[in-house]
PDB file of C-alpha atoms and ligand atoms in Angstrom:
ATOM      1  CA  MET A1336      53.618  -2.676   2.895  1.00 75.00           C
ATOM      2  CA  THR A1337      51.318   0.069   4.173  1.00 78.00           C
ATOM      3  CA  THR A1338      48.721   1.511   1.842  1.00 85.00           C
ATOM      4  CA  LEU A1339      47.519   5.062   2.548  1.00 87.00           C
ATOM      5  CA  THR A1340      44.117   6.108   1.284  1.00 95.00           C
ATOM      6  CA  ILE A1341      43.697   9.688   0.085  1.00 97.00           C
ATOM      7  CA  ASP A1342      40.179  11.007   0.291  1.00 97.00           C
ATOM      8  CA  ILE A1343      38.867  14.488  -0.518  1.00 98.00           C
ATOM      9  CA  ARG A1344      35.521  15.140   1.126  1.00 98.00           C
ATOM     10  CA  HIS A1345      33.327  17.779   2.726  1.00 98.00           C
ATOM     11  CA  ALA A1346      34.384  18.713   6.253  1.00 98.00           C
ATOM     12  CA  GLU A1347      32.293  17.326   9.105  1.00 97.00           C
ATOM     13  CA  PRO A1348      31.887  18.724  12.636  1.00 97.00           C
ATOM     14  CA  ASP A1349      34.320  16.089  13.955  1.00 97.00           C
ATOM     15  CA  ASP A1350      37.047  17.603  11.735  1.00 98.00           C
ATOM     16  CA  ALA A1351      36.949  21.020  13.466  1.00 98.00           C
ATOM     17  CA  LEU A1352      39.958  20.460  15.737  1.00 98.00           C
ATOM     18  CA  ALA A1353      42.103  18.913  12.998  1.00 98.00           C
ATOM     19  CA  ILE A1354      41.300  21.781  10.617  1.00 98.00           C
ATOM     20  CA  ALA A1355      42.130  24.341  13.334  1.00 98.00           C
ATOM     21  CA  GLU A1356      45.509  22.600  13.844  1.00 98.00           C
ATOM     22  CA  THR A1357      46.111  22.429  10.085  1.00 98.00           C
ATOM     23  CA  HIS A1358      45.256  26.103   9.714  1.00 98.00           C
ATOM     24  CA  ARG A1359      47.600  27.062  12.563  1.00 98.00           C
ATOM     25  CA  ALA A1360      50.575  25.042  11.286  1.00 98.00           C
ATOM     26  CA  SER A1361      50.139  26.050   7.663  1.00 98.00           C
ATOM     27  CA  TRP A1362      49.592  29.765   8.282  1.00 97.00           C
ATOM     28  CA  GLN A1363      52.505  29.954  10.699  1.00 97.00           C
ATOM     29  CA  HIS A1364      54.724  28.275   8.119  1.00 97.00           C
ATOM     30  CA  ALA A1365      53.474  30.377   5.185  1.00 96.00           C
ATOM     31  CA  TYR A1366      53.165  33.791   6.802  1.00 97.00           C
ATOM     32  CA  ALA A1367      55.736  34.131   9.622  1.00 96.00           C
ATOM     33  CA  GLY A1368      58.059  36.862   8.398  1.00 94.00           C
ATOM     34  CA  ILE A1369      55.460  38.134   5.905  1.00 96.00           C
ATOM     35  CA  LEU A1370      52.581  39.208   8.152  1.00 96.00           C
ATOM     36  CA  PRO A1371      53.310  41.299  11.244  1.00 96.00           C
ATOM     37  CA  HIS A1372      53.687  38.944  14.195  1.00 95.00           C
ATOM     38  CA  ARG A1373      50.800  40.450  16.190  1.00 95.00           C
ATOM     39  CA  ALA A1374      48.363  40.286  13.281  1.00 96.00           C
ATOM     40  CA  LEU A1375      49.276  36.668  12.547  1.00 96.00           C
ATOM     41  CA  ARG A1376      48.948  35.662  16.196  1.00 96.00           C
ATOM     42  CA  ALA A1377      45.520  37.310  16.428  1.00 96.00           C
ATOM     43  CA  MET A1378      44.317  35.460  13.312  1.00 95.00           C
ATOM     44  CA  LEU A1379      45.582  32.139  14.635  1.00 96.00           C
ATOM     45  CA  GLU A1380      43.902  32.655  18.004  1.00 96.00           C
ATOM     46  CA  ARG A1381      40.572  33.613  16.420  1.00 97.00           C
ATOM     47  CA  ARG A1382      40.453  30.522  14.188  1.00 97.00           C
ATOM     48  CA  ASN A1383      40.152  28.005  17.003  1.00 97.00           C
ATOM     49  CA  LYS A1384      38.116  24.787  17.066  1.00 98.00           C
ATOM     50  CA  ALA A1385      34.880  26.640  17.898  1.00 98.00           C
ATOM     51  CA  TRP A1386      35.398  29.018  14.953  1.00 98.00           C
ATOM     52  CA  TRP A1387      35.866  26.089  12.570  1.00 98.00           C
ATOM     53  CA  LEU A1388      32.876  24.246  13.995  1.00 98.00           C
ATOM     54  CA  ARG A1389      30.690  27.273  13.224  1.00 97.00           C
ATOM     55  CA  ALA A1390      32.249  27.496   9.760  1.00 97.00           C
ATOM     56  CA  ILE A1391      31.566  23.803   9.034  1.00 97.00           C
ATOM     57  CA  ARG A1392      27.945  24.264  10.097  1.00 97.00           C
ATOM     58  CA  GLY A1393      27.656  27.495   8.104  1.00 95.00           C
ATOM     59  CA  SER A1394      27.166  28.159   4.410  1.00 90.00           C
ATOM     60  CA  THR A1395      30.767  28.143   3.127  1.00 91.00           C
ATOM     61  CA  SER A1396      31.864  24.885   1.498  1.00 97.00           C
ATOM     62  CA  ILE A1397      34.886  23.349   3.209  1.00 98.00           C
ATOM     63  CA  LEU A1398      36.770  20.426   1.694  1.00 98.00           C
ATOM     64  CA  VAL A1399      39.402  18.426   3.504  1.00 98.00           C
ATOM     65  CA  ILE A1400      42.058  16.115   2.132  1.00 98.00           C
ATOM     66  CA  ASP A1401      42.274  13.106   4.392  1.00 98.00           C
ATOM     67  CA  VAL A1402      45.434  11.017   4.131  1.00 97.00           C
ATOM     68  CA  GLY A1403      45.111   7.728   5.973  1.00 96.00           C
ATOM     69  CA  GLY A1404      42.814   9.296   8.573  1.00 95.00           C
ATOM     70  CA  THR A1405      44.851  12.506   9.050  1.00 97.00           C
ATOM     71  CA  ILE A1406      43.562  15.841   7.798  1.00 98.00           C
ATOM     72  CA  ALA A1407      46.494  16.993   5.649  1.00 98.00           C
ATOM     73  CA  GLY A1408      44.858  20.139   4.304  1.00 98.00           C
ATOM     74  CA  TYR A1409      41.660  22.039   3.731  1.00 98.00           C
ATOM     75  CA  ALA A1410      40.111  24.419   1.225  1.00 98.00           C
ATOM     76  CA  THR A1411      37.199  26.835   1.500  1.00 98.00           C
ATOM     77  CA  LEU A1412      35.234  28.062  -1.486  1.00 97.00           C
ATOM     78  CA  GLY A1413      32.085  29.871  -2.515  1.00 96.00           C
ATOM     79  CA  LEU A1414      30.824  32.816  -4.503  1.00 95.00           C
ATOM     80  CA  ASN A1415      33.323  35.444  -5.603  1.00 96.00           C
ATOM     81  CA  ARG A1416      33.362  38.342  -3.135  1.00 93.00           C
ATOM     82  CA  ALA A1417      35.007  40.899  -5.454  1.00 90.00           C
ATOM     83  CA  ARG A1418      32.260  42.492  -7.513  1.00 86.00           C
ATOM     84  CA  SER A1419      34.806  44.082  -9.850  1.00 90.00           C
ATOM     85  CA  LEU A1420      35.783  40.631 -11.202  1.00 93.00           C
ATOM     86  CA  PRO A1421      33.400  38.661 -13.455  1.00 94.00           C
ATOM     87  CA  GLN A1422      34.443  35.184 -12.247  1.00 95.00           C
ATOM     88  CA  GLU A1423      31.573  33.702 -10.251  1.00 97.00           C
ATOM     89  CA  GLY A1424      33.440  31.319  -7.957  1.00 97.00           C
ATOM     90  CA  GLU A1425      36.243  31.916  -5.481  1.00 97.00           C
ATOM     91  CA  VAL A1426      38.715  29.716  -3.662  1.00 98.00           C
ATOM     92  CA  TYR A1427      38.952  31.548  -0.357  1.00 97.00           C
ATOM     93  CA  GLU A1428      41.667  29.404   1.194  1.00 98.00           C
ATOM     94  CA  LEU A1429      43.785  26.370   0.311  1.00 98.00           C
ATOM     95  CA  TYR A1430      46.257  25.217   2.942  1.00 98.00           C
ATOM     96  CA  LEU A1431      48.203  22.042   3.609  1.00 98.00           C
ATOM     97  CA  ARG A1432      50.097  21.065   6.730  1.00 98.00           C
ATOM     98  CA  PRO A1433      53.787  21.795   6.079  1.00 98.00           C
ATOM     99  CA  GLU A1434      54.802  18.134   6.304  1.00 98.00           C
ATOM    100  CA  TYR A1435      52.311  17.218   3.567  1.00 98.00           C
ATOM    101  CA  GLN A1436      53.377  19.910   1.091  1.00 97.00           C
ATOM    102  CA  GLY A1437      55.206  19.216  -2.152  1.00 96.00           C
ATOM    103  CA  VAL A1438      53.909  15.717  -2.846  1.00 96.00           C
ATOM    104  CA  GLY A1439      51.005  16.546  -5.144  1.00 97.00           C
ATOM    105  CA  LEU A1440      48.199  16.857  -2.581  1.00 98.00           C
ATOM    106  CA  GLY A1441      47.662  20.608  -3.189  1.00 98.00           C
ATOM    107  CA  LYS A1442      47.198  19.954  -6.874  1.00 98.00           C
ATOM    108  CA  ARG A1443      44.606  17.241  -6.181  1.00 98.00           C
ATOM    109  CA  LEU A1444      42.729  19.362  -3.669  1.00 98.00           C
ATOM    110  CA  PHE A1445      42.727  22.387  -5.972  1.00 98.00           C
ATOM    111  CA  ALA A1446      41.415  20.293  -8.904  1.00 97.00           C
ATOM    112  CA  GLU A1447      38.582  19.025  -6.690  1.00 98.00           C
ATOM    113  CA  VAL A1448      37.768  22.552  -5.524  1.00 98.00           C
ATOM    114  CA  ARG A1449      37.485  23.720  -9.121  1.00 97.00           C
ATOM    115  CA  ARG A1450      35.304  20.713  -9.993  1.00 97.00           C
ATOM    116  CA  LEU A1451      33.011  21.560  -7.076  1.00 97.00           C
ATOM    117  CA  LEU A1452      32.757  25.215  -8.125  1.00 97.00           C
ATOM    118  CA  ASP A1453      31.883  24.044 -11.652  1.00 96.00           C
ATOM    119  CA  SER A1454      29.244  21.679 -10.345  1.00 96.00           C
ATOM    120  CA  LEU A1455      27.738  24.528  -8.300  1.00 94.00           C
ATOM    121  CA  GLY A1456      27.270  26.367 -11.609  1.00 95.00           C
ATOM    122  CA  CYS A1457      30.020  28.966 -11.114  1.00 96.00           C
ATOM    123  CA  ARG A1458      31.450  30.277 -14.357  1.00 96.00           C
ATOM    124  CA  GLY A1459      35.113  31.017 -13.786  1.00 96.00           C
ATOM    125  CA  SER A1460      36.982  31.158 -10.506  1.00 97.00           C
ATOM    126  CA  VAL A1461      39.402  33.442  -8.729  1.00 97.00           C
ATOM    127  CA  VAL A1462      41.999  33.030  -5.975  1.00 98.00           C
ATOM    128  CA  TRP A1463      43.764  35.878  -4.195  1.00 98.00           C
ATOM    129  CA  CYS A1464      47.373  35.288  -3.111  1.00 98.00           C
ATOM    130  CA  LEU A1465      49.715  37.602  -1.224  1.00 98.00           C
ATOM    131  CA  GLU A1466      52.528  38.581  -3.562  1.00 97.00           C
ATOM    132  CA  ASP A1467      55.128  37.857  -0.864  1.00 97.00           C
ATOM    133  CA  ASN A1468      53.885  34.273  -0.617  1.00 97.00           C
ATOM    134  CA  LEU A1469      56.196  33.023  -3.345  1.00 96.00           C
ATOM    135  CA  ALA A1470      55.262  29.359  -2.964  1.00 95.00           C
ATOM    136  CA  GLY A1471      51.556  30.213  -3.289  1.00 97.00           C
ATOM    137  CA  MET A1472      52.223  32.451  -6.306  1.00 97.00           C
ATOM    138  CA  GLN A1473      54.235  29.713  -8.047  1.00 97.00           C
ATOM    139  CA  PHE A1474      51.625  27.106  -7.255  1.00 98.00           C
ATOM    140  CA  TYR A1475      48.745  29.085  -8.808  1.00 98.00           C
ATOM    141  CA  GLN A1476      50.835  30.032 -11.841  1.00 97.00           C
ATOM    142  CA  GLY A1477      51.683  26.334 -12.250  1.00 97.00           C
ATOM    143  CA  GLN A1478      47.985  25.447 -12.122  1.00 97.00           C
ATOM    144  CA  GLY A1479      47.377  27.674 -15.146  1.00 97.00           C
ATOM    145  CA  GLY A1480      46.029  30.708 -13.302  1.00 97.00           C
ATOM    146  CA  ARG A1481      46.188  34.029 -15.122  1.00 96.00           C
ATOM    147  CA  ASP A1482      47.121  36.968 -12.886  1.00 94.00           C
ATOM    148  CA  LEU A1483      44.396  39.430 -13.681  1.00 92.00           C
ATOM    149  CA  ALA A1484      44.208  42.005 -10.921  1.00 94.00           C
ATOM    150  CA  GLU A1485      46.063  43.410  -7.946  1.00 96.00           C
ATOM    151  CA  GLY A1486      44.890  44.681  -4.617  1.00 95.00           C
ATOM    152  CA  VAL A1487      46.205  45.389  -1.150  1.00 96.00           C
ATOM    153  CA  GLU A1488      45.492  44.139   2.358  1.00 95.00           C
ATOM    154  CA  VAL A1489      46.490  46.027   5.462  1.00 96.00           C
ATOM    155  CA  PHE A1490      47.635  43.962   8.444  1.00 94.00           C
ATOM    156  CA  ASP A1491      48.320  45.849  11.624  1.00 92.00           C
ATOM    157  CA  GLY A1492      49.534  48.909   9.696  1.00 92.00           C
ATOM    158  CA  ARG A1493      51.571  46.974   7.120  1.00 94.00           C
ATOM    159  CA  THR A1494      50.251  47.120   3.556  1.00 97.00           C
ATOM    160  CA  LEU A1495      50.806  43.983   1.500  1.00 97.00           C
ATOM    161  CA  LYS A1496      50.077  43.455  -2.195  1.00 98.00           C
ATOM    162  CA  LYS A1497      47.816  40.636  -3.303  1.00 97.00           C
ATOM    163  CA  VAL A1498      47.278  39.198  -6.761  1.00 98.00           C
ATOM    164  CA  ALA A1499      44.090  37.702  -8.226  1.00 97.00           C
ATOM    165  CA  PHE A1500      44.609  34.548 -10.298  1.00 98.00           C
ATOM    166  CA  VAL A1501      41.698  33.529 -12.500  1.00 97.00           C
ATOM    167  CA  TRP A1502      40.580  30.435 -14.399  1.00 96.00           C
ATOM    168  CA  PRO A1503      37.921  30.440 -17.128  1.00 92.00           C
TER     169      PRO A1503
HETATM  170  C1  COA B1734      50.578  26.134  -2.025  1.00 91.84           C
HETATM  171  C2  COA B1734      50.160  24.714  -1.664  1.00 91.84           C
HETATM  172  C3  COA B1734      48.627  24.628  -1.519  1.00 91.84           C
HETATM  173  C4  COA B1734      50.602  23.780  -2.805  1.00 91.84           C
HETATM  174  O1  COA B1734      50.292  22.453  -2.481  1.00 91.84           O
HETATM  175  P1  COA B1734      51.424  21.329  -2.549  1.00 91.84           P
HETATM  176  O2  COA B1734      50.804  20.023  -2.234  1.00 91.84           O
HETATM  177  O3  COA B1734      52.568  21.741  -1.721  1.00 91.84           O
HETATM  178  O4  COA B1734      51.818  21.383  -4.085  1.00 91.84           O
HETATM  179  P2  COA B1734      51.917  20.125  -5.047  1.00 91.84           P
HETATM  180  O5  COA B1734      52.862  19.141  -4.467  1.00 91.84           O
HETATM  181  O6  COA B1734      50.551  19.656  -5.400  1.00 91.84           O
HETATM  182  O7  COA B1734      52.627  20.781  -6.295  1.00 91.84           O
HETATM  183  C5  COA B1734      51.910  21.284  -7.403  1.00 91.84           C
HETATM  184  C6  COA B1734      52.849  22.087  -8.242  1.00 91.84           C
HETATM  185  O8  COA B1734      53.204  23.299  -7.555  1.00 91.84           O
HETATM  186  C7  COA B1734      54.612  23.395  -7.427  1.00 91.84           C
HETATM  187  N1  COA B1734      54.940  23.889  -6.080  1.00 91.84           N
HETATM  188  C8  COA B1734      54.390  23.493  -4.927  1.00 91.84           C
HETATM  189  N2  COA B1734      54.970  24.114  -3.879  1.00 91.84           N
HETATM  190  C9  COA B1734      55.933  24.905  -4.424  1.00 91.84           C
HETATM  191  C10 COA B1734      56.892  25.762  -3.866  1.00 91.84           C
HETATM  192  N3  COA B1734      57.040  25.915  -2.534  1.00 91.84           N
HETATM  193  N4  COA B1734      57.697  26.416  -4.696  1.00 91.84           N
HETATM  194  C11 COA B1734      57.618  26.228  -6.035  1.00 91.84           C
HETATM  195  N5  COA B1734      56.731  25.419  -6.615  1.00 91.84           N
HETATM  196  C12 COA B1734      55.886  24.754  -5.820  1.00 91.84           C
HETATM  197  C13 COA B1734      55.131  21.984  -7.587  1.00 91.84           C
HETATM  198  O9  COA B1734      56.442  21.978  -8.110  1.00 91.84           O
HETATM  199  C14 COA B1734      54.158  21.366  -8.539  1.00 91.84           C
HETATM  200  O10 COA B1734      54.517  21.651  -9.863  1.00 91.84           O
HETATM  201  P3  COA B1734      54.308  20.548 -11.026  1.00 91.84           P
HETATM  202  O11 COA B1734      52.816  20.405 -11.155  1.00 91.84           O
HETATM  203  O12 COA B1734      54.931  21.193 -12.192  1.00 91.84           O
HETATM  204  O13 COA B1734      54.961  19.321 -10.538  1.00 91.84           O
HETATM  205  C15 COA B1734      50.816  24.201  -0.339  1.00 91.84           C
HETATM  206  O14 COA B1734      52.228  24.147  -0.521  1.00 91.84           O
HETATM  207  C16 COA B1734      50.500  25.083   0.844  1.00 91.84           C
HETATM  208  O15 COA B1734      49.541  24.831   1.556  1.00 91.84           O
HETATM  209  N6  COA B1734      51.340  26.110   1.078  1.00 91.84           N
HETATM  210  C17 COA B1734      51.180  27.019   2.186  1.00 91.84           C
HETATM  211  C18 COA B1734      49.925  27.796   2.123  1.00 91.84           C
HETATM  212  C19 COA B1734      49.714  28.560   0.859  1.00 91.84           C
HETATM  213  O16 COA B1734      50.604  29.244   0.373  1.00 91.84           O
HETATM  214  N7  COA B1734      48.471  28.477   0.368  1.00 91.84           N
HETATM  215  C20 COA B1734      48.032  29.277  -0.752  1.00 91.84           C
HETATM  216  C21 COA B1734      47.728  30.620  -0.172  1.00 91.84           C
HETATM  217  S1  COA B1734      46.798  31.611  -1.177  1.00 91.84           S
END
């Protein structure tokens, strides 16, 4: 019998390539057909290994979920960027590789992200999700998020609605 260890930890410089690959696979899977092709391609090209290496060495907290030595997903978090919302913490991104979705890892990673925000002293947290990302919307609703606000993002001329989910 093989036993897989699941570990959630801060990203290290050696994780940069695996996070770049995770980001690429997950975003392609989540956003193809939602974001205009050119905008999505540009985002994927920008977030290469060097970009993630700078991010890991920078001030944003990055957690990875490591399943038996493979980076299955990542999350980024920090202070809330939307001044109009009172929540102090924000989950900027939470993405799993497609083949690791639907087996409870997102839930574990999200719980750890919220614990980290709490331990950093943030009162309340927010996550923005594109309304067309139905899986993301259902996930955050399922995690008890209250949809509090709406906004828009413009990608290459296409305007998409986004929803802010909040936790106390
Ligand atoms: C959204 C995401 C982080 C969820 O992680 P996951 O590991 O797939 O989800 P889990 O297996 O932990 O499931 C947690 C709950 O969400 C529900 N859920 C997960 N994916 C779902 C989907 N595609 N449709 C409906 N419900 C879903 C599960 O049924 C589960 O509910 P339960 O707690 O009642 O059993 C992951 O699927 C992902 O990375 N998706 C693509 C990127 C994305 O949309 N990120 C969020 C962008 S803001």
